[in-house]
CSV table of C-alpha atoms and ligand atoms in Angstrom, one decimal:
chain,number,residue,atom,x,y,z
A,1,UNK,CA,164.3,-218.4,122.6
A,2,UNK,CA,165.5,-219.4,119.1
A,3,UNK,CA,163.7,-220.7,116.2
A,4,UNK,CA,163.6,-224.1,116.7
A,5,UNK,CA,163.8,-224.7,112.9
A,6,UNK,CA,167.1,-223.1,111.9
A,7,UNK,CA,166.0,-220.6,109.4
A,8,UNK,CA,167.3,-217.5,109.4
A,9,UNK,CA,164.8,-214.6,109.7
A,10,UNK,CA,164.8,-211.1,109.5
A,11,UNK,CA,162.4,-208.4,108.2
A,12,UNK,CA,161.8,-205.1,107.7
A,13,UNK,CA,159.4,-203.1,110.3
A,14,UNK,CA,157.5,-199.8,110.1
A,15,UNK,CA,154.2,-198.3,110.9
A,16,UNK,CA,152.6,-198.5,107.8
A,17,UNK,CA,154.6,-200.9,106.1
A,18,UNK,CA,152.0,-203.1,103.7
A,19,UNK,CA,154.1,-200.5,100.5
A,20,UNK,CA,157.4,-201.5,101.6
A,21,UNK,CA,159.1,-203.2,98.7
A,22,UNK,CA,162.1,-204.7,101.2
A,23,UNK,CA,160.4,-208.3,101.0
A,24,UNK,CA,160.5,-208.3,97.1
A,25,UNK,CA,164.5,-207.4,97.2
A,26,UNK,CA,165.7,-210.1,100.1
A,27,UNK,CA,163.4,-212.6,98.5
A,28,UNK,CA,164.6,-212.3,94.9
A,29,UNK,CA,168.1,-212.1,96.6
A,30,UNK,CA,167.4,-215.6,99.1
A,31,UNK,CA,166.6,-217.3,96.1
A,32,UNK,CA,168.9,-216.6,93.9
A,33,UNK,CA,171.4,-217.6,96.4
A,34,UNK,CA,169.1,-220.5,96.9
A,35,UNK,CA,169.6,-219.4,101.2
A,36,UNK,CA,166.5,-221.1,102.8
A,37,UNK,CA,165.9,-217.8,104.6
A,38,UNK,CA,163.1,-215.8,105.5
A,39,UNK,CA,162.6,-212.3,105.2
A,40,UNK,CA,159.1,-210.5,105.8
A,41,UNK,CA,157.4,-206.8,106.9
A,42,UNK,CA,156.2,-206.4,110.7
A,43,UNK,CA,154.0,-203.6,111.2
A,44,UNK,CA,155.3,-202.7,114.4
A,45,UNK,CA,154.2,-199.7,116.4
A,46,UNK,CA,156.6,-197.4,118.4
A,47,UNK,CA,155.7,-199.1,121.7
A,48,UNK,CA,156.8,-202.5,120.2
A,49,UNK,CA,160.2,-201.6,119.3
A,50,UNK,CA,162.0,-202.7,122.3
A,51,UNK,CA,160.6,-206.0,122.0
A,52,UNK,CA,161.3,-206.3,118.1
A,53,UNK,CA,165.5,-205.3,119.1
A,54,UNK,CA,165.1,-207.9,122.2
A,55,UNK,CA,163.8,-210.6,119.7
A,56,UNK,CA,167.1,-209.5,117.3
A,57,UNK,CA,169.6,-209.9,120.5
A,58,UNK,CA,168.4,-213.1,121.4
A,59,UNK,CA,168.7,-214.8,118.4
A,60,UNK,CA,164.7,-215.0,117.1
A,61,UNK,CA,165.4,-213.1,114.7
A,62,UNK,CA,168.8,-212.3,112.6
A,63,UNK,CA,168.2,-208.4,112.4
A,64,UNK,CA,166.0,-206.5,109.8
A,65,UNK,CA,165.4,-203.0,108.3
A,66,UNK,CA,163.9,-200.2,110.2
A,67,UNK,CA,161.7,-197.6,107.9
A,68,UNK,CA,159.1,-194.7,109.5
A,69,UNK,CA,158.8,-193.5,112.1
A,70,UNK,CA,161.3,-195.6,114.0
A,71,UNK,CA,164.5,-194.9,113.0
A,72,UNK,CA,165.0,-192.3,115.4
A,73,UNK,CA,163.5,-194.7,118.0
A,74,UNK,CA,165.6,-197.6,117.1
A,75,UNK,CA,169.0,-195.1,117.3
A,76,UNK,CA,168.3,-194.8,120.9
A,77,UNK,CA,167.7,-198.3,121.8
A,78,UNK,CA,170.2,-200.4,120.0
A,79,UNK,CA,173.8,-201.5,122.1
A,80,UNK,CA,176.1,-200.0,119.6
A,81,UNK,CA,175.7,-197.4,116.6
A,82,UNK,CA,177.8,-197.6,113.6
A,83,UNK,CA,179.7,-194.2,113.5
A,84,UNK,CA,177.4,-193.3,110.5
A,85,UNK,CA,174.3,-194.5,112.7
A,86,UNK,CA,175.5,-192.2,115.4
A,87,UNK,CA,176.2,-189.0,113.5
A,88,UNK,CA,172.9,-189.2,111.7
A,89,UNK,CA,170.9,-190.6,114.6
A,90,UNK,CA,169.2,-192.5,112.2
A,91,UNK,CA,169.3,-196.1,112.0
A,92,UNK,CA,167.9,-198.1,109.1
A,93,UNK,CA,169.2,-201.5,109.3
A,94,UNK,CA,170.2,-204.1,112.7
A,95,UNK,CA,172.0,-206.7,113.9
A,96,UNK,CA,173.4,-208.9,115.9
A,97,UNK,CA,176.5,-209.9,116.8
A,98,UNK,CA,177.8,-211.2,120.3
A,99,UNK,CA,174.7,-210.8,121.8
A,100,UNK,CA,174.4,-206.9,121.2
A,101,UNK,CA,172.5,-205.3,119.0
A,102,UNK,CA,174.6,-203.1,116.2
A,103,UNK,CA,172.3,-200.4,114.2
A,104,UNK,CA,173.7,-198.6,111.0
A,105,UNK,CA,172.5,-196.5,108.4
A,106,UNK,CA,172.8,-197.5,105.1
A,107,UNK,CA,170.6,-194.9,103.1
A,108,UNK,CA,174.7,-193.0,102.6
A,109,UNK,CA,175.9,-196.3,101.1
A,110,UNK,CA,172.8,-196.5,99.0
A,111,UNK,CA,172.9,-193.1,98.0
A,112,UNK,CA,176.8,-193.0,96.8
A,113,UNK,CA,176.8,-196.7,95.4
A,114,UNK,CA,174.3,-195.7,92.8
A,115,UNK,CA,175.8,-192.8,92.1
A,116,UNK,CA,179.4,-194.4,91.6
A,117,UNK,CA,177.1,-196.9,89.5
A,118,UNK,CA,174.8,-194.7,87.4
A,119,UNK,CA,177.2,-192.0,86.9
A,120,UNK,CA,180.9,-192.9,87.2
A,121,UNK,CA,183.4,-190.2,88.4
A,122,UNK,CA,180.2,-187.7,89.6
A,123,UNK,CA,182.4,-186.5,92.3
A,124,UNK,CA,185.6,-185.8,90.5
A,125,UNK,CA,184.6,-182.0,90.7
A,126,UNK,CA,183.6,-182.1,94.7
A,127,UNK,CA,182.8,-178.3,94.4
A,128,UNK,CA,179.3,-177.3,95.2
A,129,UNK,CA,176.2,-179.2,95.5
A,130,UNK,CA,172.6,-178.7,96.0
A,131,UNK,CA,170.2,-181.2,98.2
A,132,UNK,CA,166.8,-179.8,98.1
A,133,UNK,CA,165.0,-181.2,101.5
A,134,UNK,CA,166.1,-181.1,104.6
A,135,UNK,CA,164.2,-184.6,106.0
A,136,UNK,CA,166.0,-187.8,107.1
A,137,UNK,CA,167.1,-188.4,103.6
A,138,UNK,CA,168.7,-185.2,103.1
A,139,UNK,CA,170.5,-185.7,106.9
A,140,UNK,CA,172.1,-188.9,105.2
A,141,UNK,CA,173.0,-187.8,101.7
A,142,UNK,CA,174.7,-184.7,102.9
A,143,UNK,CA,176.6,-186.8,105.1
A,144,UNK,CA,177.7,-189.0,101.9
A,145,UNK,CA,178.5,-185.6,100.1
A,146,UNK,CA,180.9,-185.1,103.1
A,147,UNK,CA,182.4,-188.2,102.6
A,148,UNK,CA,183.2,-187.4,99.2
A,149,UNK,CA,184.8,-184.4,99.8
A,150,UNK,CA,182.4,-181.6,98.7
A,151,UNK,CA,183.4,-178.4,99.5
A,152,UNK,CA,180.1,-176.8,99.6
A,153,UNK,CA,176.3,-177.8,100.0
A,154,UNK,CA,173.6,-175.6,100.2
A,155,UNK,CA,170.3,-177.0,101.7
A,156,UNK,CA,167.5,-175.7,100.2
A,157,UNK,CA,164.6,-176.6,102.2
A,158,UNK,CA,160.8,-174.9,102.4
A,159,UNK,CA,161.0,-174.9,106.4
A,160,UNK,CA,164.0,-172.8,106.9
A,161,UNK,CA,165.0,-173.7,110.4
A,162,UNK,CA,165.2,-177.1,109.6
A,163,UNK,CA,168.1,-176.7,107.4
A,164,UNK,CA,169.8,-174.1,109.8
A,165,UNK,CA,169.4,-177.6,112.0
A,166,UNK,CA,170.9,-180.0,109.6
A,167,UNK,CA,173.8,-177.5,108.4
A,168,UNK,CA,174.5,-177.5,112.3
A,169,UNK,CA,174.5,-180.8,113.6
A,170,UNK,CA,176.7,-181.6,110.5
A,171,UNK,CA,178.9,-178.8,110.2
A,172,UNK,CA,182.3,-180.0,109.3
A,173,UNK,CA,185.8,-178.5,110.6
A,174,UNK,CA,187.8,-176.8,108.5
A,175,UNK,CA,186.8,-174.8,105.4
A,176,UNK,CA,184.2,-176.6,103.8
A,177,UNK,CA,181.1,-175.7,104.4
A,178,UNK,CA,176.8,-176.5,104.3
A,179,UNK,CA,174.8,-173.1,103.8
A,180,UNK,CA,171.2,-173.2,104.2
A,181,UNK,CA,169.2,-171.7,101.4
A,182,UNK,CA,165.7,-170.1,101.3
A,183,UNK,CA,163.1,-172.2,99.3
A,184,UNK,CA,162.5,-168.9,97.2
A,185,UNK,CA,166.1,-169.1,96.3
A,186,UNK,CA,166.1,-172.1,94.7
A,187,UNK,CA,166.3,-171.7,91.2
A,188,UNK,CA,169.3,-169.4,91.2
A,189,UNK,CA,171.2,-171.2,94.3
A,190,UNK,CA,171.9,-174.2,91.0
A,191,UNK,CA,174.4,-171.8,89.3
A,192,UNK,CA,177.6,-173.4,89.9
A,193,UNK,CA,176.7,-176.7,90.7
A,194,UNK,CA,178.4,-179.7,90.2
A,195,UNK,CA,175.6,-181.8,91.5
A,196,UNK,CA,171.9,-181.2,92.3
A,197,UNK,CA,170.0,-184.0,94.6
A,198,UNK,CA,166.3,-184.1,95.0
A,199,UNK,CA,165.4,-185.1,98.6
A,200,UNK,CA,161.7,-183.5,99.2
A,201,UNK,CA,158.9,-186.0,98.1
A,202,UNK,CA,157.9,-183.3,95.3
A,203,UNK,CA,157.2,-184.6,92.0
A,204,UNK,CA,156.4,-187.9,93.8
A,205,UNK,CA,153.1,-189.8,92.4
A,206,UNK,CA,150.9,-188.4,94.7
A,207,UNK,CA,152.5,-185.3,95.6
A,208,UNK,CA,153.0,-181.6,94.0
A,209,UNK,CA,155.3,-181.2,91.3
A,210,UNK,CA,158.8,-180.1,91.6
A,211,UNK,CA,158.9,-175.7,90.8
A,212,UNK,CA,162.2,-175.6,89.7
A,213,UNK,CA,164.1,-173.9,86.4
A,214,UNK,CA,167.3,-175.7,85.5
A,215,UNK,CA,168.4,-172.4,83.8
A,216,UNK,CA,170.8,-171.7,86.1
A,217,UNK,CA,172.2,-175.3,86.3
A,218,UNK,CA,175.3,-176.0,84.2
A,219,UNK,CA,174.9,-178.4,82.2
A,220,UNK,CA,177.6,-181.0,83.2
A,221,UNK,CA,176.3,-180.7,86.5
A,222,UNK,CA,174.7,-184.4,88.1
A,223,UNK,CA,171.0,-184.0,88.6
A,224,UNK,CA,169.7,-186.5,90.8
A,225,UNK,CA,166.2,-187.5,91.9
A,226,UNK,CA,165.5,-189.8,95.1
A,227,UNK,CA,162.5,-190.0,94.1
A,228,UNK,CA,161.8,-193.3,92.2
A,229,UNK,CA,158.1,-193.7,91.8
A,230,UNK,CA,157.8,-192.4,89.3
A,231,UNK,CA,161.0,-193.8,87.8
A,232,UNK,CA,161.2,-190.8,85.4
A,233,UNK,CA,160.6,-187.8,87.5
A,234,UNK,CA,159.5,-184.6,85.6
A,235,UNK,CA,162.9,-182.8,87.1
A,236,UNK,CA,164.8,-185.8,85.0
A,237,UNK,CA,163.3,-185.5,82.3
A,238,UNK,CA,163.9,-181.8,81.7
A,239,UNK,CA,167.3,-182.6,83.3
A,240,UNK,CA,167.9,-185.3,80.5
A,241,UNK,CA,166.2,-183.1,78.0
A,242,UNK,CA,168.8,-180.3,78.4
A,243,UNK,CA,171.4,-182.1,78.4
A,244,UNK,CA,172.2,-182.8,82.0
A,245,UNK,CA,173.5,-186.4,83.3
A,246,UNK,CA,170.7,-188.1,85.3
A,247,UNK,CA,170.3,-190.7,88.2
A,248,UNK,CA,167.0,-192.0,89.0
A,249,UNK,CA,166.4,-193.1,92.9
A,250,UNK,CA,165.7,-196.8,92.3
A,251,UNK,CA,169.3,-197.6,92.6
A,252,UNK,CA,169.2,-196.4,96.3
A,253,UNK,CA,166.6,-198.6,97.3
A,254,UNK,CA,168.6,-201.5,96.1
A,255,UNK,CA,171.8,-200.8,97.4
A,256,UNK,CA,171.3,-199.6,100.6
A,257,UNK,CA,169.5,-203.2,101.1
A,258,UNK,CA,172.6,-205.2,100.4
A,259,UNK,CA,174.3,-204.3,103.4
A,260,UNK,CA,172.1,-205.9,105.9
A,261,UNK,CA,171.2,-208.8,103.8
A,262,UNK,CA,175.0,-209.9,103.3
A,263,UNK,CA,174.9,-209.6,107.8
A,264,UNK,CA,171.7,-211.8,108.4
A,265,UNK,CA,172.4,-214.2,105.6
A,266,UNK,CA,176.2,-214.7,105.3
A,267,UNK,CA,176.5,-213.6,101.4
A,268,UNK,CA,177.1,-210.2,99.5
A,269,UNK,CA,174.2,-210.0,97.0
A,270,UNK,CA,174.2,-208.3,93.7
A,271,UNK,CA,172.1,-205.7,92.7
A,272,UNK,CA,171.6,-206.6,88.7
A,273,UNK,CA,169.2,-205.5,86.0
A,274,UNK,CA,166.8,-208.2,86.5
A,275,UNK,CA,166.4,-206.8,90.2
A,276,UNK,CA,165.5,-203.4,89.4
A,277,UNK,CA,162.9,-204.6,86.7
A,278,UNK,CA,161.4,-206.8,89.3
A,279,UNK,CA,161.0,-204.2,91.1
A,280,UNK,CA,159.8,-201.8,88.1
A,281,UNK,CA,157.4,-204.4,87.0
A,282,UNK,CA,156.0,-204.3,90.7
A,283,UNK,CA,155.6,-200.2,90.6
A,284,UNK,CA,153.7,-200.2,87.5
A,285,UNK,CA,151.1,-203.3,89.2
A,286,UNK,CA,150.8,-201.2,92.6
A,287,UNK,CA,150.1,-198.2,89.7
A,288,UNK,CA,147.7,-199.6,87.2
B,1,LIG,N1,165.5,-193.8,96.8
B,1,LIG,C1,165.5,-194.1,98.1
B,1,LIG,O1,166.1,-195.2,98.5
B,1,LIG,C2,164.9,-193.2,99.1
B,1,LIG,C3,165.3,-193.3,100.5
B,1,LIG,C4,164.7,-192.5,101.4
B,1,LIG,C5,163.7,-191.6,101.0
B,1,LIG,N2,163.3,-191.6,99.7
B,1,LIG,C6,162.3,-190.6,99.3
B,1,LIG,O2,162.7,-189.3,99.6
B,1,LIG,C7,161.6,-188.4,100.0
B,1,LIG,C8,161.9,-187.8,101.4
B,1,LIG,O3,162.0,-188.8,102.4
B,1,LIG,P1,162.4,-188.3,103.9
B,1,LIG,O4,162.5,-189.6,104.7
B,1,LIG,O5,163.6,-187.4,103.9
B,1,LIG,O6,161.1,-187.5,104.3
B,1,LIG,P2,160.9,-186.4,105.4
B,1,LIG,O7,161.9,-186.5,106.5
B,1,LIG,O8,159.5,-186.3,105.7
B,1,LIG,O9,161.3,-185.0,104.6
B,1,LIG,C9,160.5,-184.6,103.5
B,1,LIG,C10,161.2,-183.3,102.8
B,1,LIG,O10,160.3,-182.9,101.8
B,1,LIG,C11,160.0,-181.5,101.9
B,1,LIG,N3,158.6,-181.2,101.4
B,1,LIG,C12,157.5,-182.0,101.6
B,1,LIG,N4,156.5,-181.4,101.0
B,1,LIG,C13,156.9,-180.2,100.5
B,1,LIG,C14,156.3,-179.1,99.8
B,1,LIG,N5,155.0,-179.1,99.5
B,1,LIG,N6,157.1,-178.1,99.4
B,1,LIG,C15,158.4,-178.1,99.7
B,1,LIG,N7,159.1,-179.1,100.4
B,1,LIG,C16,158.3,-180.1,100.8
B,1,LIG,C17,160.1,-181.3,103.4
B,1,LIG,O11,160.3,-179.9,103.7
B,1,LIG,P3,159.9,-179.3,105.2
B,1,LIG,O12,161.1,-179.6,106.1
B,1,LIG,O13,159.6,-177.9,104.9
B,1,LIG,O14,158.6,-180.1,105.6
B,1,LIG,C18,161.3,-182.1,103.8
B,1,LIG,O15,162.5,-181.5,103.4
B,1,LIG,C19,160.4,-189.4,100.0
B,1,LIG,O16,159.8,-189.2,98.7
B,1,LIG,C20,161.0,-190.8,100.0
B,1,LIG,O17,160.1,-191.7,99.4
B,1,LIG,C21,163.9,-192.4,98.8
């Protein structure tokens, strides 16, 4: 049954999901746009997933954003993958559109439209890159990377069979090529790199810090961090400090929601200045 009111709804769900900062971004975006939408979080456990997508395809609900631990889940139960969706087998946003619902995965737009943003003509060089982390965010920035051409990518990851996994399932054809790396390596694997990515949750608030020397790094080399709480991770900062270009992870967060907001609400939002300090400003309240 639909809404008998008209608004369109969507949300983000997740098991926790009381941190997720999704509502904050969709509502400054709703009204700015003055849309009389909604947009809220669903904590949602993995049993209730199927009813969230059947509430999607028949119209309760426009779509939403899908964060841990179902994106995985939510790959294998939506009608149709995006082919992004499908080779990551990750989906992070839904839906729906002729009565079936579509599932994509917008954590590769994020990732390259802040990049193209934050540091204009970062890929010009498409020679080697480094993605430390081999987790879900890793599978979807490597496959970005691809996208852009790189030639090489070495995944440097603490648990080495999971980034003999990722180099495999995304292997492409012809010469280029993703070499896992052993963690201990780490440090020397930057020589050569045209851009290094942080994808482990190291140097997170919260988590251990980030072992890494830069020695190795050149210097016009892209350094990266997905990290974005804190905003300034200690890897930037020594990045920035050198010399290095730097891109903080905020950017990410914002632009892989525009996607899915511009489907259940019918307009391409902007992701401005004032957005990301509204979203600072939160960080340092959840912080103090
Ligand atoms: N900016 C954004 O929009 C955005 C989007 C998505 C994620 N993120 C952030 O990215 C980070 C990773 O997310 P995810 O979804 O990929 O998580 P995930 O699937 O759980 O992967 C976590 C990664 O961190 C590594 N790791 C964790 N603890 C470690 C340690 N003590 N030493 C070495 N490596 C360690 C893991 O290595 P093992 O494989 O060995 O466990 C794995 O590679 C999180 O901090 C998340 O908040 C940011």
């Amino acid at each position: 049954m639909g809404q008998a009111d008209n608004v369109a709804r969507a949300c983000v769900i997740g098991d926790p999901i009381s941190h997720s900062r999704s509502p904050l971004i969709h509502g400054h975006w709703l009204e700015r746009l003055g849309i009389t939408g909604v947009y809220d979080r669903r904590r949602v456990a993995t049993g209730e997933v199927e009813a969230f997508l059947q509430e999607v395809r028949a119209g309760n609900l426009r779509g939403g954003n899908v964060t841990v631990p179902h994106k995985e889940t939510v790959a294998r139960h939506v009608d149709v993958l995006t082919e992004t969706a499908q080779r990551l087998g990750a989906v992070n946003t839904v839906w729906e559109d002729n009565g079936k619902v579509w599932g994509d995965n917008t954590d590769v737009t994020g990732f390259l439209a802040n990049l193209d943003e934050r540091s204009p003509g970062w890929d010009c060089k498409p020679e080697k890159a480094i993605v430390l982390g081999a987790g879900g965010a890793a599978r979807a920035i490597i496959y970005g990377l691809l996208t852009r051409g790189f030639h090489e990518i070495d995944i440097v990851n603490r648990s080495p069979s999971r980034a003999r996994q990722l180099a495999e399932d995304l292997q492409p054809q012809g010469a280029r090529r993703l070499v896992p790396v052993d963690w201990a390596e780490r440090s020397g694997a930057l020589n050569g790199a045209t851009i290094l990515v942080n994808t482990t949750s190291l140097g997170m608030t919260g988590q251990p810090a980030l072992d890494l020397s830069l020695e190795a790094l050149p210097i016009q080399a892209v350094v990266h961090d997905i990290v974005y709480a804190p905003l300034e991770t200690d890897l930037l900062r020594t990045a920035r400090q050198r010399g290095n270009p730097v891109v903080d992870g905020l950017g990410m967060l914002l632009h892989q929601a525009a996607p899915g907001f511009a489907r259940w609400f019918g307009q391409k939002p902007q992701v401005t200045d004032e957005l990301r300090q509204l979203v600072i400003d939160d960080m340092n309240r959840s912080a103090a």
